[in-house]
Tab-separated table of N, CA and C in Angstrom:
chain	number	residue	atom	x	y	z
A	1	MET	N	-19.539	0.168	-15.380
A	1	MET	CA	-19.648	-0.561	-14.143
A	1	MET	C	-18.753	0.108	-13.115
A	2	ASP	N	-19.341	0.453	-11.992
A	2	ASP	CA	-18.595	1.130	-10.930
A	2	ASP	C	-18.088	0.096	-9.934
A	3	LEU	N	-16.757	-0.058	-9.860
A	3	LEU	CA	-16.152	-1.013	-8.944
A	3	LEU	C	-15.556	-0.332	-7.723
A	4	SER	N	-15.877	0.942	-7.534
A	4	SER	CA	-15.285	1.658	-6.413
A	4	SER	C	-15.861	1.164	-5.093
A	5	VAL	N	-14.999	1.195	-4.103
A	5	VAL	CA	-15.379	0.792	-2.755
A	5	VAL	C	-15.059	1.964	-1.843
A	6	PRO	N	-16.006	2.357	-1.015
A	6	PRO	CA	-15.703	3.475	-0.122
A	6	PRO	C	-14.576	3.093	0.835
A	7	SER	N	-13.670	4.030	1.032
A	7	SER	CA	-12.555	3.763	1.934
A	7	SER	C	-12.937	4.140	3.352
A	8	PRO	N	-12.592	3.267	4.292
A	8	PRO	CA	-12.819	3.693	5.667
A	8	PRO	C	-11.768	4.727	6.020
A	9	VAL	N	-12.190	5.817	6.605
A	9	VAL	CA	-11.230	6.847	6.988
A	9	VAL	C	-10.253	6.242	7.971
A	10	THR	N	-10.736	5.633	8.994
A	10	THR	CA	-9.956	4.870	9.971
A	10	THR	C	-10.936	3.998	10.707
A	11	SER	N	-10.426	3.178	11.555
A	11	SER	CA	-11.296	2.404	12.437
A	11	SER	C	-11.917	3.363	13.438
A	12	THR	N	-12.874	2.864	14.188
A	12	THR	CA	-13.486	3.709	15.202
A	12	THR	C	-13.262	3.103	16.574
A	13	GLY	N	-13.445	3.896	17.571
A	13	GLY	CA	-13.329	3.407	18.936
A	13	GLY	C	-11.933	3.579	19.494
A	14	GLY	N	-11.775	3.104	20.732
A	14	GLY	CA	-10.522	3.259	21.450
A	14	GLY	C	-9.378	2.447	20.875
A	15	ASP	N	-9.687	1.407	20.109
A	15	ASP	CA	-8.625	0.573	19.546
A	15	ASP	C	-8.271	0.972	18.113
A	16	ARG	N	-8.730	2.132	17.674
A	16	ARG	CA	-8.530	2.581	16.297
A	16	ARG	C	-7.079	2.528	15.868
A	17	ASP	N	-6.171	3.097	16.647
A	17	ASP	CA	-4.766	3.148	16.255
A	17	ASP	C	-4.165	1.752	16.154
A	18	LEU	N	-4.528	0.879	17.075
A	18	LEU	CA	-4.001	-0.480	17.052
A	18	LEU	C	-4.518	-1.240	15.834
A	19	VAL	N	-5.814	-1.147	15.557
A	19	VAL	CA	-6.400	-1.833	14.403
A	19	VAL	C	-5.769	-1.314	13.112
A	20	ASP	N	-5.659	0.006	12.986
A	20	ASP	CA	-5.048	0.580	11.780
A	20	ASP	C	-3.596	0.129	11.642
A	21	GLY	N	-2.873	0.118	12.743
A	21	GLY	CA	-1.482	-0.314	12.698
A	21	GLY	C	-1.348	-1.768	12.310
A	22	LEU	N	-2.198	-2.614	12.864
A	22	LEU	CA	-2.141	-4.036	12.531
A	22	LEU	C	-2.513	-4.285	11.073
A	23	ALA	N	-3.464	-3.528	10.539
A	23	ALA	CA	-3.821	-3.672	9.124
A	23	ALA	C	-2.628	-3.318	8.238
A	24	ALA	N	-1.938	-2.243	8.577
A	24	ALA	CA	-0.748	-1.852	7.800
A	24	ALA	C	0.370	-2.871	7.978
A	25	LEU	N	0.570	-3.353	9.205
A	25	LEU	CA	1.613	-4.337	9.459
A	25	LEU	C	1.330	-5.638	8.722
A	26	SER	N	0.066	-5.998	8.607
A	26	SER	CA	-0.264	-7.227	7.880
A	26	SER	C	0.146	-7.117	6.414
A	27	ARG	N	-0.015	-5.937	5.808
A	27	ARG	CA	0.449	-5.751	4.422
A	27	ARG	C	1.956	-5.951	4.339
A	28	ALA	N	2.676	-5.403	5.317
A	28	ALA	CA	4.136	-5.540	5.322
A	28	ALA	C	4.541	-7.001	5.459
A	29	LEU	N	3.869	-7.742	6.340
A	29	LEU	CA	4.228	-9.141	6.558
A	29	LEU	C	3.883	-10.011	5.354
A	30	VAL	N	2.764	-9.733	4.703
A	30	VAL	CA	2.430	-10.463	3.477
A	30	VAL	C	3.484	-10.162	2.411
A	31	GLY	N	3.918	-8.911	2.351
A	31	GLY	CA	4.975	-8.545	1.400
A	31	GLY	C	6.268	-9.290	1.673
A	32	ILE	N	6.620	-9.426	2.933
A	32	ILE	CA	7.833	-10.167	3.297
A	32	ILE	C	7.706	-11.617	2.835
A	33	THR	N	6.560	-12.229	3.064
A	33	THR	CA	6.357	-13.616	2.657
A	33	THR	C	6.409	-13.741	1.135
A	34	ALA	N	5.761	-12.823	0.429
A	34	ALA	CA	5.767	-12.870	-1.037
A	34	ALA	C	7.180	-12.706	-1.587
A	35	ARG	N	7.932	-11.768	-1.031
A	35	ARG	CA	9.322	-11.570	-1.490
A	35	ARG	C	10.167	-12.795	-1.186
A	36	THR	N	9.955	-13.397	-0.039
A	36	THR	CA	10.706	-14.602	0.318
A	36	THR	C	10.414	-15.722	-0.668
A	37	LEU	N	9.148	-15.932	-0.984
A	37	LEU	CA	8.799	-16.957	-1.977
A	37	LEU	C	9.448	-16.642	-3.325
A	38	GLY	N	9.481	-15.358	-3.678
A	38	GLY	CA	10.091	-14.954	-4.944
A	38	GLY	C	11.586	-15.217	-4.990
A	39	THR	N	12.270	-14.997	-3.875
A	39	THR	CA	13.723	-15.222	-3.869
A	39	THR	C	14.056	-16.704	-3.952
A	40	LEU	N	13.135	-17.551	-3.544
A	40	LEU	CA	13.378	-18.993	-3.607
A	40	LEU	C	12.959	-19.586	-4.949
A	41	ASP	N	12.375	-18.760	-5.814
A	41	ASP	CA	11.907	-19.220	-7.118
A	41	ASP	C	11.028	-20.459	-6.952
A	42	ALA	N	10.120	-20.379	-5.993
A	42	ALA	CA	9.315	-21.540	-5.612
A	42	ALA	C	8.149	-21.808	-6.563
A	43	ASP	N	7.732	-20.824	-7.336
A	43	ASP	CA	6.582	-20.959	-8.230
A	43	ASP	C	5.348	-21.413	-7.453
A	44	VAL	N	5.128	-20.764	-6.315
A	44	VAL	CA	3.990	-21.050	-5.449
A	44	VAL	C	3.305	-19.726	-5.144
A	45	THR	N	1.987	-19.694	-5.317
A	45	THR	CA	1.240	-18.477	-4.997
A	45	THR	C	1.090	-18.356	-3.485
A	46	LEU	N	0.699	-17.170	-3.027
A	46	LEU	CA	0.474	-16.980	-1.591
A	46	LEU	C	-0.637	-17.894	-1.074
A	47	SER	N	-1.699	-18.084	-1.843
A	47	SER	CA	-2.776	-18.960	-1.371
A	47	SER	C	-2.307	-20.416	-1.333
A	48	GLN	N	-1.491	-20.827	-2.286
A	48	GLN	CA	-0.930	-22.178	-2.237
A	48	GLN	C	0.005	-22.325	-1.042
A	49	TYR	N	0.804	-21.295	-0.795
A	49	TYR	CA	1.707	-21.338	0.351
A	49	TYR	C	0.915	-21.419	1.651
A	50	ARG	N	-0.163	-20.655	1.768
A	50	ARG	CA	-1.006	-20.700	2.970
A	50	ARG	C	-1.550	-22.113	3.182
A	51	THR	N	-1.953	-22.768	2.099
A	51	THR	CA	-2.411	-24.150	2.178
A	51	THR	C	-1.320	-25.041	2.752
A	52	MET	N	-0.094	-24.840	2.288
A	52	MET	CA	1.035	-25.641	2.771
A	52	MET	C	1.320	-25.358	4.246
A	53	VAL	N	1.193	-24.103	4.660
A	53	VAL	CA	1.428	-23.745	6.066
A	53	VAL	C	0.407	-24.439	6.965
A	54	VAL	N	-0.853	-24.468	6.543
A	54	VAL	CA	-1.881	-25.144	7.337
A	54	VAL	C	-1.576	-26.638	7.421
A	55	LEU	N	-1.156	-27.235	6.306
A	55	LEU	CA	-0.797	-28.656	6.338
A	55	LEU	C	0.412	-28.900	7.244
A	56	ALA	N	1.351	-27.968	7.255
A	56	ALA	CA	2.531	-28.111	8.113
A	56	ALA	C	2.157	-28.015	9.587
A	57	SER	N	1.220	-27.146	9.901
A	57	SER	CA	0.890	-26.926	11.310
A	57	SER	C	-0.157	-27.891	11.853
A	58	ARG	N	-0.968	-28.482	10.978
A	58	ARG	CA	-2.048	-29.344	11.459
A	58	ARG	C	-1.888	-30.808	11.049
A	59	GLY	N	-0.851	-31.101	10.269
A	59	GLY	CA	-0.638	-32.485	9.855
A	59	GLY	C	-1.540	-32.867	8.706
A	60	PRO	N	-1.525	-34.126	8.325
A	60	PRO	CA	-2.382	-34.567	7.214
A	60	PRO	C	-3.845	-34.267	7.501
A	61	LEU	N	-4.538	-33.778	6.469
A	61	LEU	CA	-5.955	-33.419	6.607
A	61	LEU	C	-6.745	-33.952	5.427
A	62	ARG	N	-8.022	-34.230	5.687
A	62	ARG	CA	-8.928	-34.529	4.588
A	62	ARG	C	-9.218	-33.217	3.853
A	63	THR	N	-9.589	-33.318	2.597
A	63	THR	CA	-9.880	-32.130	1.796
A	63	THR	C	-10.903	-31.246	2.482
A	64	VAL	N	-11.968	-31.830	2.991
A	64	VAL	CA	-13.026	-31.051	3.628
A	64	VAL	C	-12.514	-30.342	4.880
A	65	ASP	N	-11.626	-30.981	5.626
A	65	ASP	CA	-11.080	-30.360	6.832
A	65	ASP	C	-10.102	-29.236	6.485
A	66	LEU	N	-9.326	-29.433	5.436
A	66	LEU	CA	-8.420	-28.380	4.983
A	66	LEU	C	-9.221	-27.178	4.489
A	67	ALA	N	-10.295	-27.438	3.767
A	67	ALA	CA	-11.158	-26.349	3.295
A	67	ALA	C	-11.739	-25.568	4.466
A	68	ALA	N	-12.169	-26.283	5.499
A	68	ALA	CA	-12.721	-25.603	6.680
A	68	ALA	C	-11.647	-24.771	7.361
A	69	ALA	N	-10.448	-25.301	7.475
A	69	ALA	CA	-9.361	-24.562	8.117
A	69	ALA	C	-8.999	-23.308	7.338
A	70	LEU	N	-9.067	-23.385	6.015
A	70	LEU	CA	-8.733	-22.240	5.164
A	70	LEU	C	-9.941	-21.331	4.923
A	71	GLN	N	-11.115	-21.791	5.325
A	71	GLN	CA	-12.376	-21.080	5.119
A	71	GLN	C	-12.643	-20.823	3.637
A	72	ILE	N	-12.428	-21.873	2.837
A	72	ILE	CA	-12.717	-21.811	1.405
A	72	ILE	C	-13.476	-23.075	1.001
A	73	HIS	N	-14.018	-23.086	-0.193
A	73	HIS	CA	-14.806	-24.214	-0.682
A	73	HIS	C	-13.904	-25.419	-0.956
A	74	PRO	N	-14.377	-26.627	-0.655
A	74	PRO	CA	-13.563	-27.823	-0.905
A	74	PRO	C	-13.084	-27.960	-2.351
A	75	SER	N	-13.876	-27.512	-3.314
A	75	SER	CA	-13.422	-27.618	-4.713
A	75	SER	C	-12.206	-26.725	-4.965
A	76	THR	N	-12.132	-25.605	-4.268
A	76	THR	CA	-10.964	-24.728	-4.390
A	76	THR	C	-9.742	-25.411	-3.798
A	77	VAL	N	-9.919	-26.091	-2.671
A	77	VAL	CA	-8.814	-26.841	-2.071
A	77	VAL	C	-8.350	-27.941	-3.017
A	78	THR	N	-9.292	-28.626	-3.637
A	78	THR	CA	-8.929	-29.699	-4.573
A	78	THR	C	-8.085	-29.156	-5.713
A	79	ARG	N	-8.503	-28.058	-6.315
A	79	ARG	CA	-7.736	-27.469	-7.428
A	79	ARG	C	-6.364	-26.997	-6.958
A	80	THR	N	-6.320	-26.330	-5.803
A	80	THR	CA	-5.044	-25.852	-5.260
A	80	THR	C	-4.108	-27.024	-5.004
A	81	CYS	N	-4.616	-28.052	-4.364
A	81	CYS	CA	-3.768	-29.198	-4.019
A	81	CYS	C	-3.384	-30.006	-5.254
A	82	ASP	N	-4.241	-30.042	-6.277
A	82	ASP	CA	-3.855	-30.702	-7.529
A	82	ASP	C	-2.564	-30.080	-8.068
A	83	ARG	N	-2.499	-28.751	-8.032
A	83	ARG	CA	-1.293	-28.054	-8.515
A	83	ARG	C	-0.086	-28.368	-7.634
A	84	LEU	N	-0.306	-28.392	-6.318
A	84	LEU	CA	0.793	-28.676	-5.392
A	84	LEU	C	1.244	-30.130	-5.492
A	85	VAL	N	0.321	-31.039	-5.760
A	85	VAL	CA	0.681	-32.450	-5.967
A	85	VAL	C	1.533	-32.584	-7.222
A	86	ARG	N	1.134	-31.906	-8.313
A	86	ARG	CA	1.925	-31.955	-9.564
A	86	ARG	C	3.336	-31.428	-9.363
A	87	ARG	N	3.502	-30.459	-8.466
A	87	ARG	CA	4.832	-29.897	-8.184
A	87	ARG	C	5.625	-30.737	-7.180
A	88	GLY	N	5.000	-31.745	-6.630
A	88	GLY	CA	5.677	-32.610	-5.678
A	88	GLY	C	5.777	-32.023	-4.281
A	89	LEU	N	4.943	-31.018	-3.963
A	89	LEU	CA	4.996	-30.356	-2.659
A	89	LEU	C	3.975	-30.922	-1.673
A	90	VAL	N	2.921	-31.513	-2.201
A	90	VAL	CA	1.863	-32.117	-1.392
A	90	VAL	C	1.602	-33.512	-1.942
A	91	GLY	N	1.326	-34.443	-1.036
A	91	GLY	CA	0.949	-35.789	-1.437
A	91	GLY	C	-0.497	-36.050	-1.079
A	92	ARG	N	-1.152	-36.844	-1.907
A	92	ARG	CA	-2.538	-37.226	-1.656
A	92	ARG	C	-2.535	-38.727	-1.410
A	93	HIS	N	-3.130	-39.137	-0.294
A	93	HIS	CA	-3.109	-40.541	0.106
A	93	HIS	C	-4.519	-40.998	0.434
A	94	GLN	N	-4.853	-42.227	0.028
A	94	GLN	CA	-6.156	-42.787	0.367
A	94	GLN	C	-6.165	-43.231	1.821
A	95	GLY	N	-7.315	-43.095	2.434
A	95	GLY	CA	-7.458	-43.530	3.817
A	95	GLY	C	-7.336	-45.038	3.936
A	96	ALA	N	-6.786	-45.499	5.036
A	96	ALA	CA	-6.607	-46.933	5.248
A	96	ALA	C	-7.945	-47.621	5.522
A	97	VAL	N	-8.833	-46.938	6.246
A	97	VAL	CA	-10.121	-47.527	6.599
A	97	VAL	C	-11.150	-47.259	5.507
A	98	ASP	N	-11.263	-46.021	5.099
A	98	ASP	CA	-12.224	-45.622	4.066
A	98	ASP	C	-11.457	-45.123	2.857
A	99	ARG	N	-11.383	-45.939	1.823
A	99	ARG	CA	-10.566	-45.598	0.656
A	99	ARG	C	-11.202	-44.497	-0.197
A	100	ARG	N	-12.435	-44.102	0.132
A	100	ARG	CA	-13.061	-42.991	-0.595
A	100	ARG	C	-12.513	-41.653	-0.124
A	101	VAL	N	-11.934	-41.649	1.054
A	101	VAL	CA	-11.412	-40.415	1.656
A	101	VAL	C	-9.940	-40.277	1.305
A	102	SER	N	-9.569	-39.096	0.831
A	102	SER	CA	-8.147	-38.862	0.578
A	102	SER	C	-7.615	-37.880	1.617
A	103	TRP	N	-6.381	-38.115	1.985
A	103	TRP	CA	-5.698	-37.281	2.962
A	103	TRP	C	-4.619	-36.506	2.240
A	104	LEU	N	-4.447	-35.256	2.618
A	104	LEU	CA	-3.433	-34.383	2.024
A	104	LEU	C	-2.351	-34.125	3.059
A	105	ALA	N	-1.094	-34.225	2.624
A	105	ALA	CA	0.028	-33.981	3.522
A	105	ALA	C	1.186	-33.416	2.720
A	106	LEU	N	2.023	-32.663	3.396
A	106	LEU	CA	3.223	-32.161	2.735
A	106	LEU	C	4.161	-33.314	2.414
A	107	THR	N	4.865	-33.180	1.303
A	107	THR	CA	5.963	-34.090	1.002
A	107	THR	C	7.205	-33.533	1.695
A	108	GLU	N	8.289	-34.269	1.655
A	108	GLU	CA	9.543	-33.762	2.229
A	108	GLU	C	9.952	-32.465	1.539
A	109	GLU	N	9.748	-32.382	0.220
A	109	GLU	CA	10.085	-31.157	-0.523
A	109	GLU	C	9.199	-29.991	-0.080
A	110	GLY	N	7.910	-30.265	0.126
A	110	GLY	CA	7.002	-29.231	0.603
A	110	GLY	C	7.352	-28.778	2.004
A	111	LYS	N	7.672	-29.729	2.864
A	111	LYS	CA	8.077	-29.410	4.230
A	111	LYS	C	9.334	-28.544	4.225
A	112	ALA	N	10.295	-28.893	3.377
A	112	ALA	CA	11.547	-28.120	3.298
A	112	ALA	C	11.270	-26.695	2.823
A	113	LEU	N	10.375	-26.537	1.843
A	113	LEU	CA	10.057	-25.200	1.333
A	113	LEU	C	9.404	-24.352	2.421
A	114	VAL	N	8.412	-24.897	3.105
A	114	VAL	CA	7.744	-24.142	4.166
A	114	VAL	C	8.750	-23.761	5.244
A	115	GLY	N	9.593	-24.682	5.636
A	115	GLY	CA	10.599	-24.392	6.660
A	115	GLY	C	11.552	-23.298	6.243
A	116	GLU	N	12.003	-23.337	4.990
A	116	GLU	CA	12.942	-22.319	4.510
A	116	GLU	C	12.279	-20.943	4.434
A	117	VAL	N	11.048	-20.888	3.946
A	117	VAL	CA	10.334	-19.606	3.894
A	117	VAL	C	10.153	-19.067	5.304
A	118	MET	N	9.762	-19.912	6.240
A	118	MET	CA	9.562	-19.471	7.626
A	118	MET	C	10.862	-18.955	8.238
A	119	ARG	N	11.974	-19.655	8.012
A	119	ARG	CA	13.261	-19.195	8.560
A	119	ARG	C	13.652	-17.840	7.967
A	120	ARG	N	13.541	-17.696	6.652
A	120	ARG	CA	13.916	-16.427	6.014
A	120	ARG	C	12.984	-15.292	6.428
A	121	ARG	N	11.707	-15.600	6.528
A	121	ARG	CA	10.727	-14.593	6.936
A	121	ARG	C	11.013	-14.146	8.365
A	122	THR	N	11.320	-15.063	9.237
A	122	THR	CA	11.646	-14.724	10.622
A	122	THR	C	12.899	-13.849	10.675
A	123	ASP	N	13.902	-14.163	9.866
A	123	ASP	CA	15.106	-13.330	9.809
A	123	ASP	C	14.774	-11.908	9.366
A	124	GLN	N	13.905	-11.779	8.368
A	124	GLN	CA	13.519	-10.445	7.899
A	124	GLN	C	12.712	-9.690	8.948
A	125	ILE	N	11.860	-10.389	9.652
A	125	ILE	CA	11.091	-9.744	10.728
A	125	ILE	C	12.032	-9.313	11.845
A	126	ARG	N	13.024	-10.142	12.158
A	126	ARG	CA	14.020	-9.785	13.179
A	126	ARG	C	14.761	-8.511	12.754
A	127	ASP	N	15.140	-8.425	11.477
A	127	ASP	CA	15.791	-7.217	10.966
A	127	ASP	C	14.860	-6.009	11.055
A	128	LEU	N	13.589	-6.227	10.759
A	128	LEU	CA	12.601	-5.157	10.828
A	128	LEU	C	12.480	-4.631	12.256
A	129	VAL	N	12.373	-5.529	13.206
A	129	VAL	CA	12.264	-5.126	14.609
A	129	VAL	C	13.537	-4.399	15.039
A	130	GLY	N	14.685	-4.896	14.602
A	130	GLY	CA	15.951	-4.257	14.953
A	130	GLY	C	16.093	-2.865	14.359
A	131	GLY	N	15.489	-2.637	13.200
A	131	GLY	CA	15.589	-1.343	12.534
A	131	GLY	C	14.524	-0.350	12.932
A	132	ALA	N	13.502	-0.812	13.628
A	132	ALA	CA	12.407	0.075	14.033
A	132	ALA	C	12.785	0.832	15.296
A	133	GLU	N	12.207	1.988	15.445
A	133	GLU	CA	12.433	2.782	16.648
A	133	GLU	C	11.444	2.341	17.722
A	134	THR	N	11.641	1.129	18.198
A	134	THR	CA	10.702	0.553	19.156
A	134	THR	C	10.888	1.104	20.566
A	135	ALA	N	12.060	1.599	20.889
A	135	ALA	CA	12.305	2.104	22.241
A	135	ALA	C	11.439	3.319	22.555
A	136	ALA	N	11.122	4.109	21.522
A	136	ALA	CA	10.342	5.322	21.738
A	136	ALA	C	8.835	5.029	21.823
A	137	ALA	N	8.421	3.827	21.438
A	137	ALA	CA	6.998	3.500	21.441
A	137	ALA	C	6.477	3.429	22.868
A	138	ARG	N	5.356	4.100	23.099
A	138	ARG	CA	4.772	4.144	24.449
A	138	ARG	C	3.706	3.086	24.661
A	139	GLY	N	3.263	2.460	23.593
A	139	GLY	CA	2.218	1.448	23.728
A	139	GLY	C	2.258	0.496	22.553
A	140	VAL	N	1.381	-0.461	22.579
A	140	VAL	CA	1.346	-1.470	21.525
A	140	VAL	C	1.063	-0.829	20.171
A	141	ALA	N	0.110	0.096	20.126
A	141	ALA	CA	-0.237	0.732	18.854
A	141	ALA	C	0.956	1.483	18.267
A	142	GLU	N	1.687	2.193	19.107
A	142	GLU	CA	2.868	2.910	18.614
A	142	GLU	C	3.966	1.943	18.203
A	143	LEU	N	4.105	0.845	18.903
A	143	LEU	CA	5.080	-0.180	18.535
A	143	LEU	C	4.757	-0.751	17.160
A	144	VAL	N	3.498	-1.079	16.941
A	144	VAL	CA	3.087	-1.624	15.649
A	144	VAL	C	3.336	-0.600	14.549
A	145	GLU	N	2.996	0.656	14.794
A	145	GLU	CA	3.230	1.685	13.783
A	145	GLU	C	4.719	1.864	13.502
A	146	ALA	N	5.559	1.767	14.518
A	146	ALA	CA	7.008	1.855	14.316
A	146	ALA	C	7.492	0.724	13.409
A	147	LEU	N	6.930	-0.464	13.579
A	147	LEU	CA	7.295	-1.592	12.719
A	147	LEU	C	6.827	-1.354	11.289
A	148	VAL	N	5.634	-0.792	11.133
A	148	VAL	CA	5.116	-0.474	9.796
A	148	VAL	C	6.042	0.522	9.103
A	149	VAL	N	6.393	1.578	9.801
A	149	VAL	CA	7.279	2.602	9.230
A	149	VAL	C	8.631	1.989	8.871
A	150	ALA	N	9.174	1.160	9.751
A	150	ALA	CA	10.472	0.530	9.490
A	150	ALA	C	10.420	-0.395	8.272
A	151	SER	N	9.252	-0.974	8.010
A	151	SER	CA	9.115	-1.887	6.869
A	151	SER	C	9.058	-1.144	5.548
A	152	GLY	N	8.796	0.160	5.616
A	152	GLY	CA	8.640	0.925	4.380
A	152	GLY	C	7.213	0.933	3.869
A	153	GLU	N	6.334	0.271	4.576
A	153	GLU	CA	4.922	0.218	4.204
A	153	GLU	C	4.242	1.483	4.708
A	154	PRO	N	3.298	2.045	3.941
A	154	PRO	CA	2.583	3.221	4.451
A	154	PRO	C	1.705	2.845	5.638
A	155	THR	N	1.477	3.799	6.518
A	155	THR	CA	0.542	3.562	7.617
A	155	THR	C	-0.844	3.335	7.021
A	156	GLU	N	-1.760	2.865	7.836
A	156	GLU	CA	-3.114	2.591	7.345
A	156	GLU	C	-3.761	3.857	6.790
A	157	ARG	N	-3.629	4.961	7.476
A	157	ARG	CA	-4.196	6.230	7.001
A	157	ARG	C	-3.558	6.632	5.661
A	158	GLN	N	-2.241	6.527	5.567
A	158	GLN	CA	-1.552	6.850	4.311
A	158	GLN	C	-2.003	5.937	3.181
A	159	TRP	N	-2.170	4.638	3.505
A	159	TRP	CA	-2.568	3.678	2.470
A	159	TRP	C	-3.920	4.042	1.890
A	160	TRP	N	-4.910	4.351	2.754
A	160	TRP	CA	-6.241	4.694	2.265
A	160	TRP	C	-6.228	6.017	1.499
A	161	GLN	N	-5.397	6.960	1.928
A	161	GLN	CA	-5.278	8.215	1.176
A	161	GLN	C	-4.726	7.930	-0.217
A	162	ARG	N	-3.730	7.090	-0.303
A	162	ARG	CA	-3.149	6.731	-1.607
A	162	ARG	C	-4.138	5.912	-2.422
A	163	TRP	N	-4.910	5.059	-1.774
A	163	TRP	CA	-5.919	4.265	-2.446
A	163	TRP	C	-6.945	5.181	-3.119
A	164	GLU	N	-7.323	6.237	-2.416
A	164	GLU	CA	-8.282	7.196	-2.983
A	164	GLU	C	-7.763	7.793	-4.282
A	165	ARG	N	-6.449	7.991	-4.375
A	165	ARG	CA	-5.855	8.670	-5.530
A	165	ARG	C	-5.209	7.724	-6.533
A	166	CYS	N	-5.260	6.433	-6.330
A	166	CYS	CA	-4.476	5.512	-7.152
A	166	CYS	C	-4.893	5.477	-8.612
A	167	THR	N	-6.076	5.940	-8.960
A	167	THR	CA	-6.497	5.938	-10.364
A	167	THR	C	-6.350	7.310	-11.016
A	168	GLU	N	-5.867	8.292	-10.280
A	168	GLU	CA	-5.776	9.647	-10.830
A	168	GLU	C	-4.867	9.728	-12.043
A	169	VAL	N	-3.740	9.031	-12.032
A	169	VAL	CA	-2.827	9.068	-13.179
A	169	VAL	C	-3.496	8.445	-14.386
A	170	ALA	N	-4.189	7.316	-14.180
A	170	ALA	CA	-4.863	6.657	-15.287
A	170	ALA	C	-5.952	7.568	-15.854
A	171	ALA	N	-6.700	8.234	-14.989
A	171	ALA	CA	-7.758	9.136	-15.456
A	171	ALA	C	-7.144	10.304	-16.212
A	172	THR	N	-6.039	10.844	-15.716
A	172	THR	CA	-5.367	11.964	-16.383
A	172	THR	C	-4.799	11.512	-17.721
A	173	ALA	N	-4.230	10.322	-17.772
A	173	ALA	CA	-3.634	9.817	-19.004
A	173	ALA	C	-4.689	9.578	-20.078
A	174	HIS	N	-5.916	9.308	-19.661
A	174	HIS	CA	-6.993	9.056	-20.615
A	174	HIS	C	-7.820	10.314	-20.885
A	175	GLY	N	-7.373	11.462	-20.380
A	175	GLY	CA	-8.034	12.735	-20.644
A	175	GLY	C	-9.350	12.917	-19.915
A	176	ARG	N	-9.504	12.280	-18.793
A	176	ARG	CA	-10.752	12.421	-18.019
A	176	ARG	C	-10.654	13.537	-17.043
């Protein structure tokens, strides 16, 4: 079974550098969030954390509305929130008017976790901006690339080049 996916060389058009830079920067920012969750020993996956962030920013939501906001199936939201409810990070409440409808909201513990991750992540981003050579950037695309380089993340072009070769060691180790 061939699971290979063709790599885009780069984006096309006049916004190519900006799009490539933002794609690389997004990897760096996801990494910052993942590391922050790891340092807090939160035992929360990135998708669970994203669910909590949406609940923090939009308030209590019905399962169907949370699923729409996350652009995932309601059954996936139910399973995700079941885990978060068991951990005491999300509460499920019946509607006052229609008891068939359940509302999902962060608990105080969930709110505290999201707040702490956001504060630490912001501090790390502030350090990243402070360490980047942003003064030399002539435009938004160069600024974004400077942030990517400062984060230690490969640029988008470098990432795809490495992606092309990421199985070479495994193939060599297996005598292919």
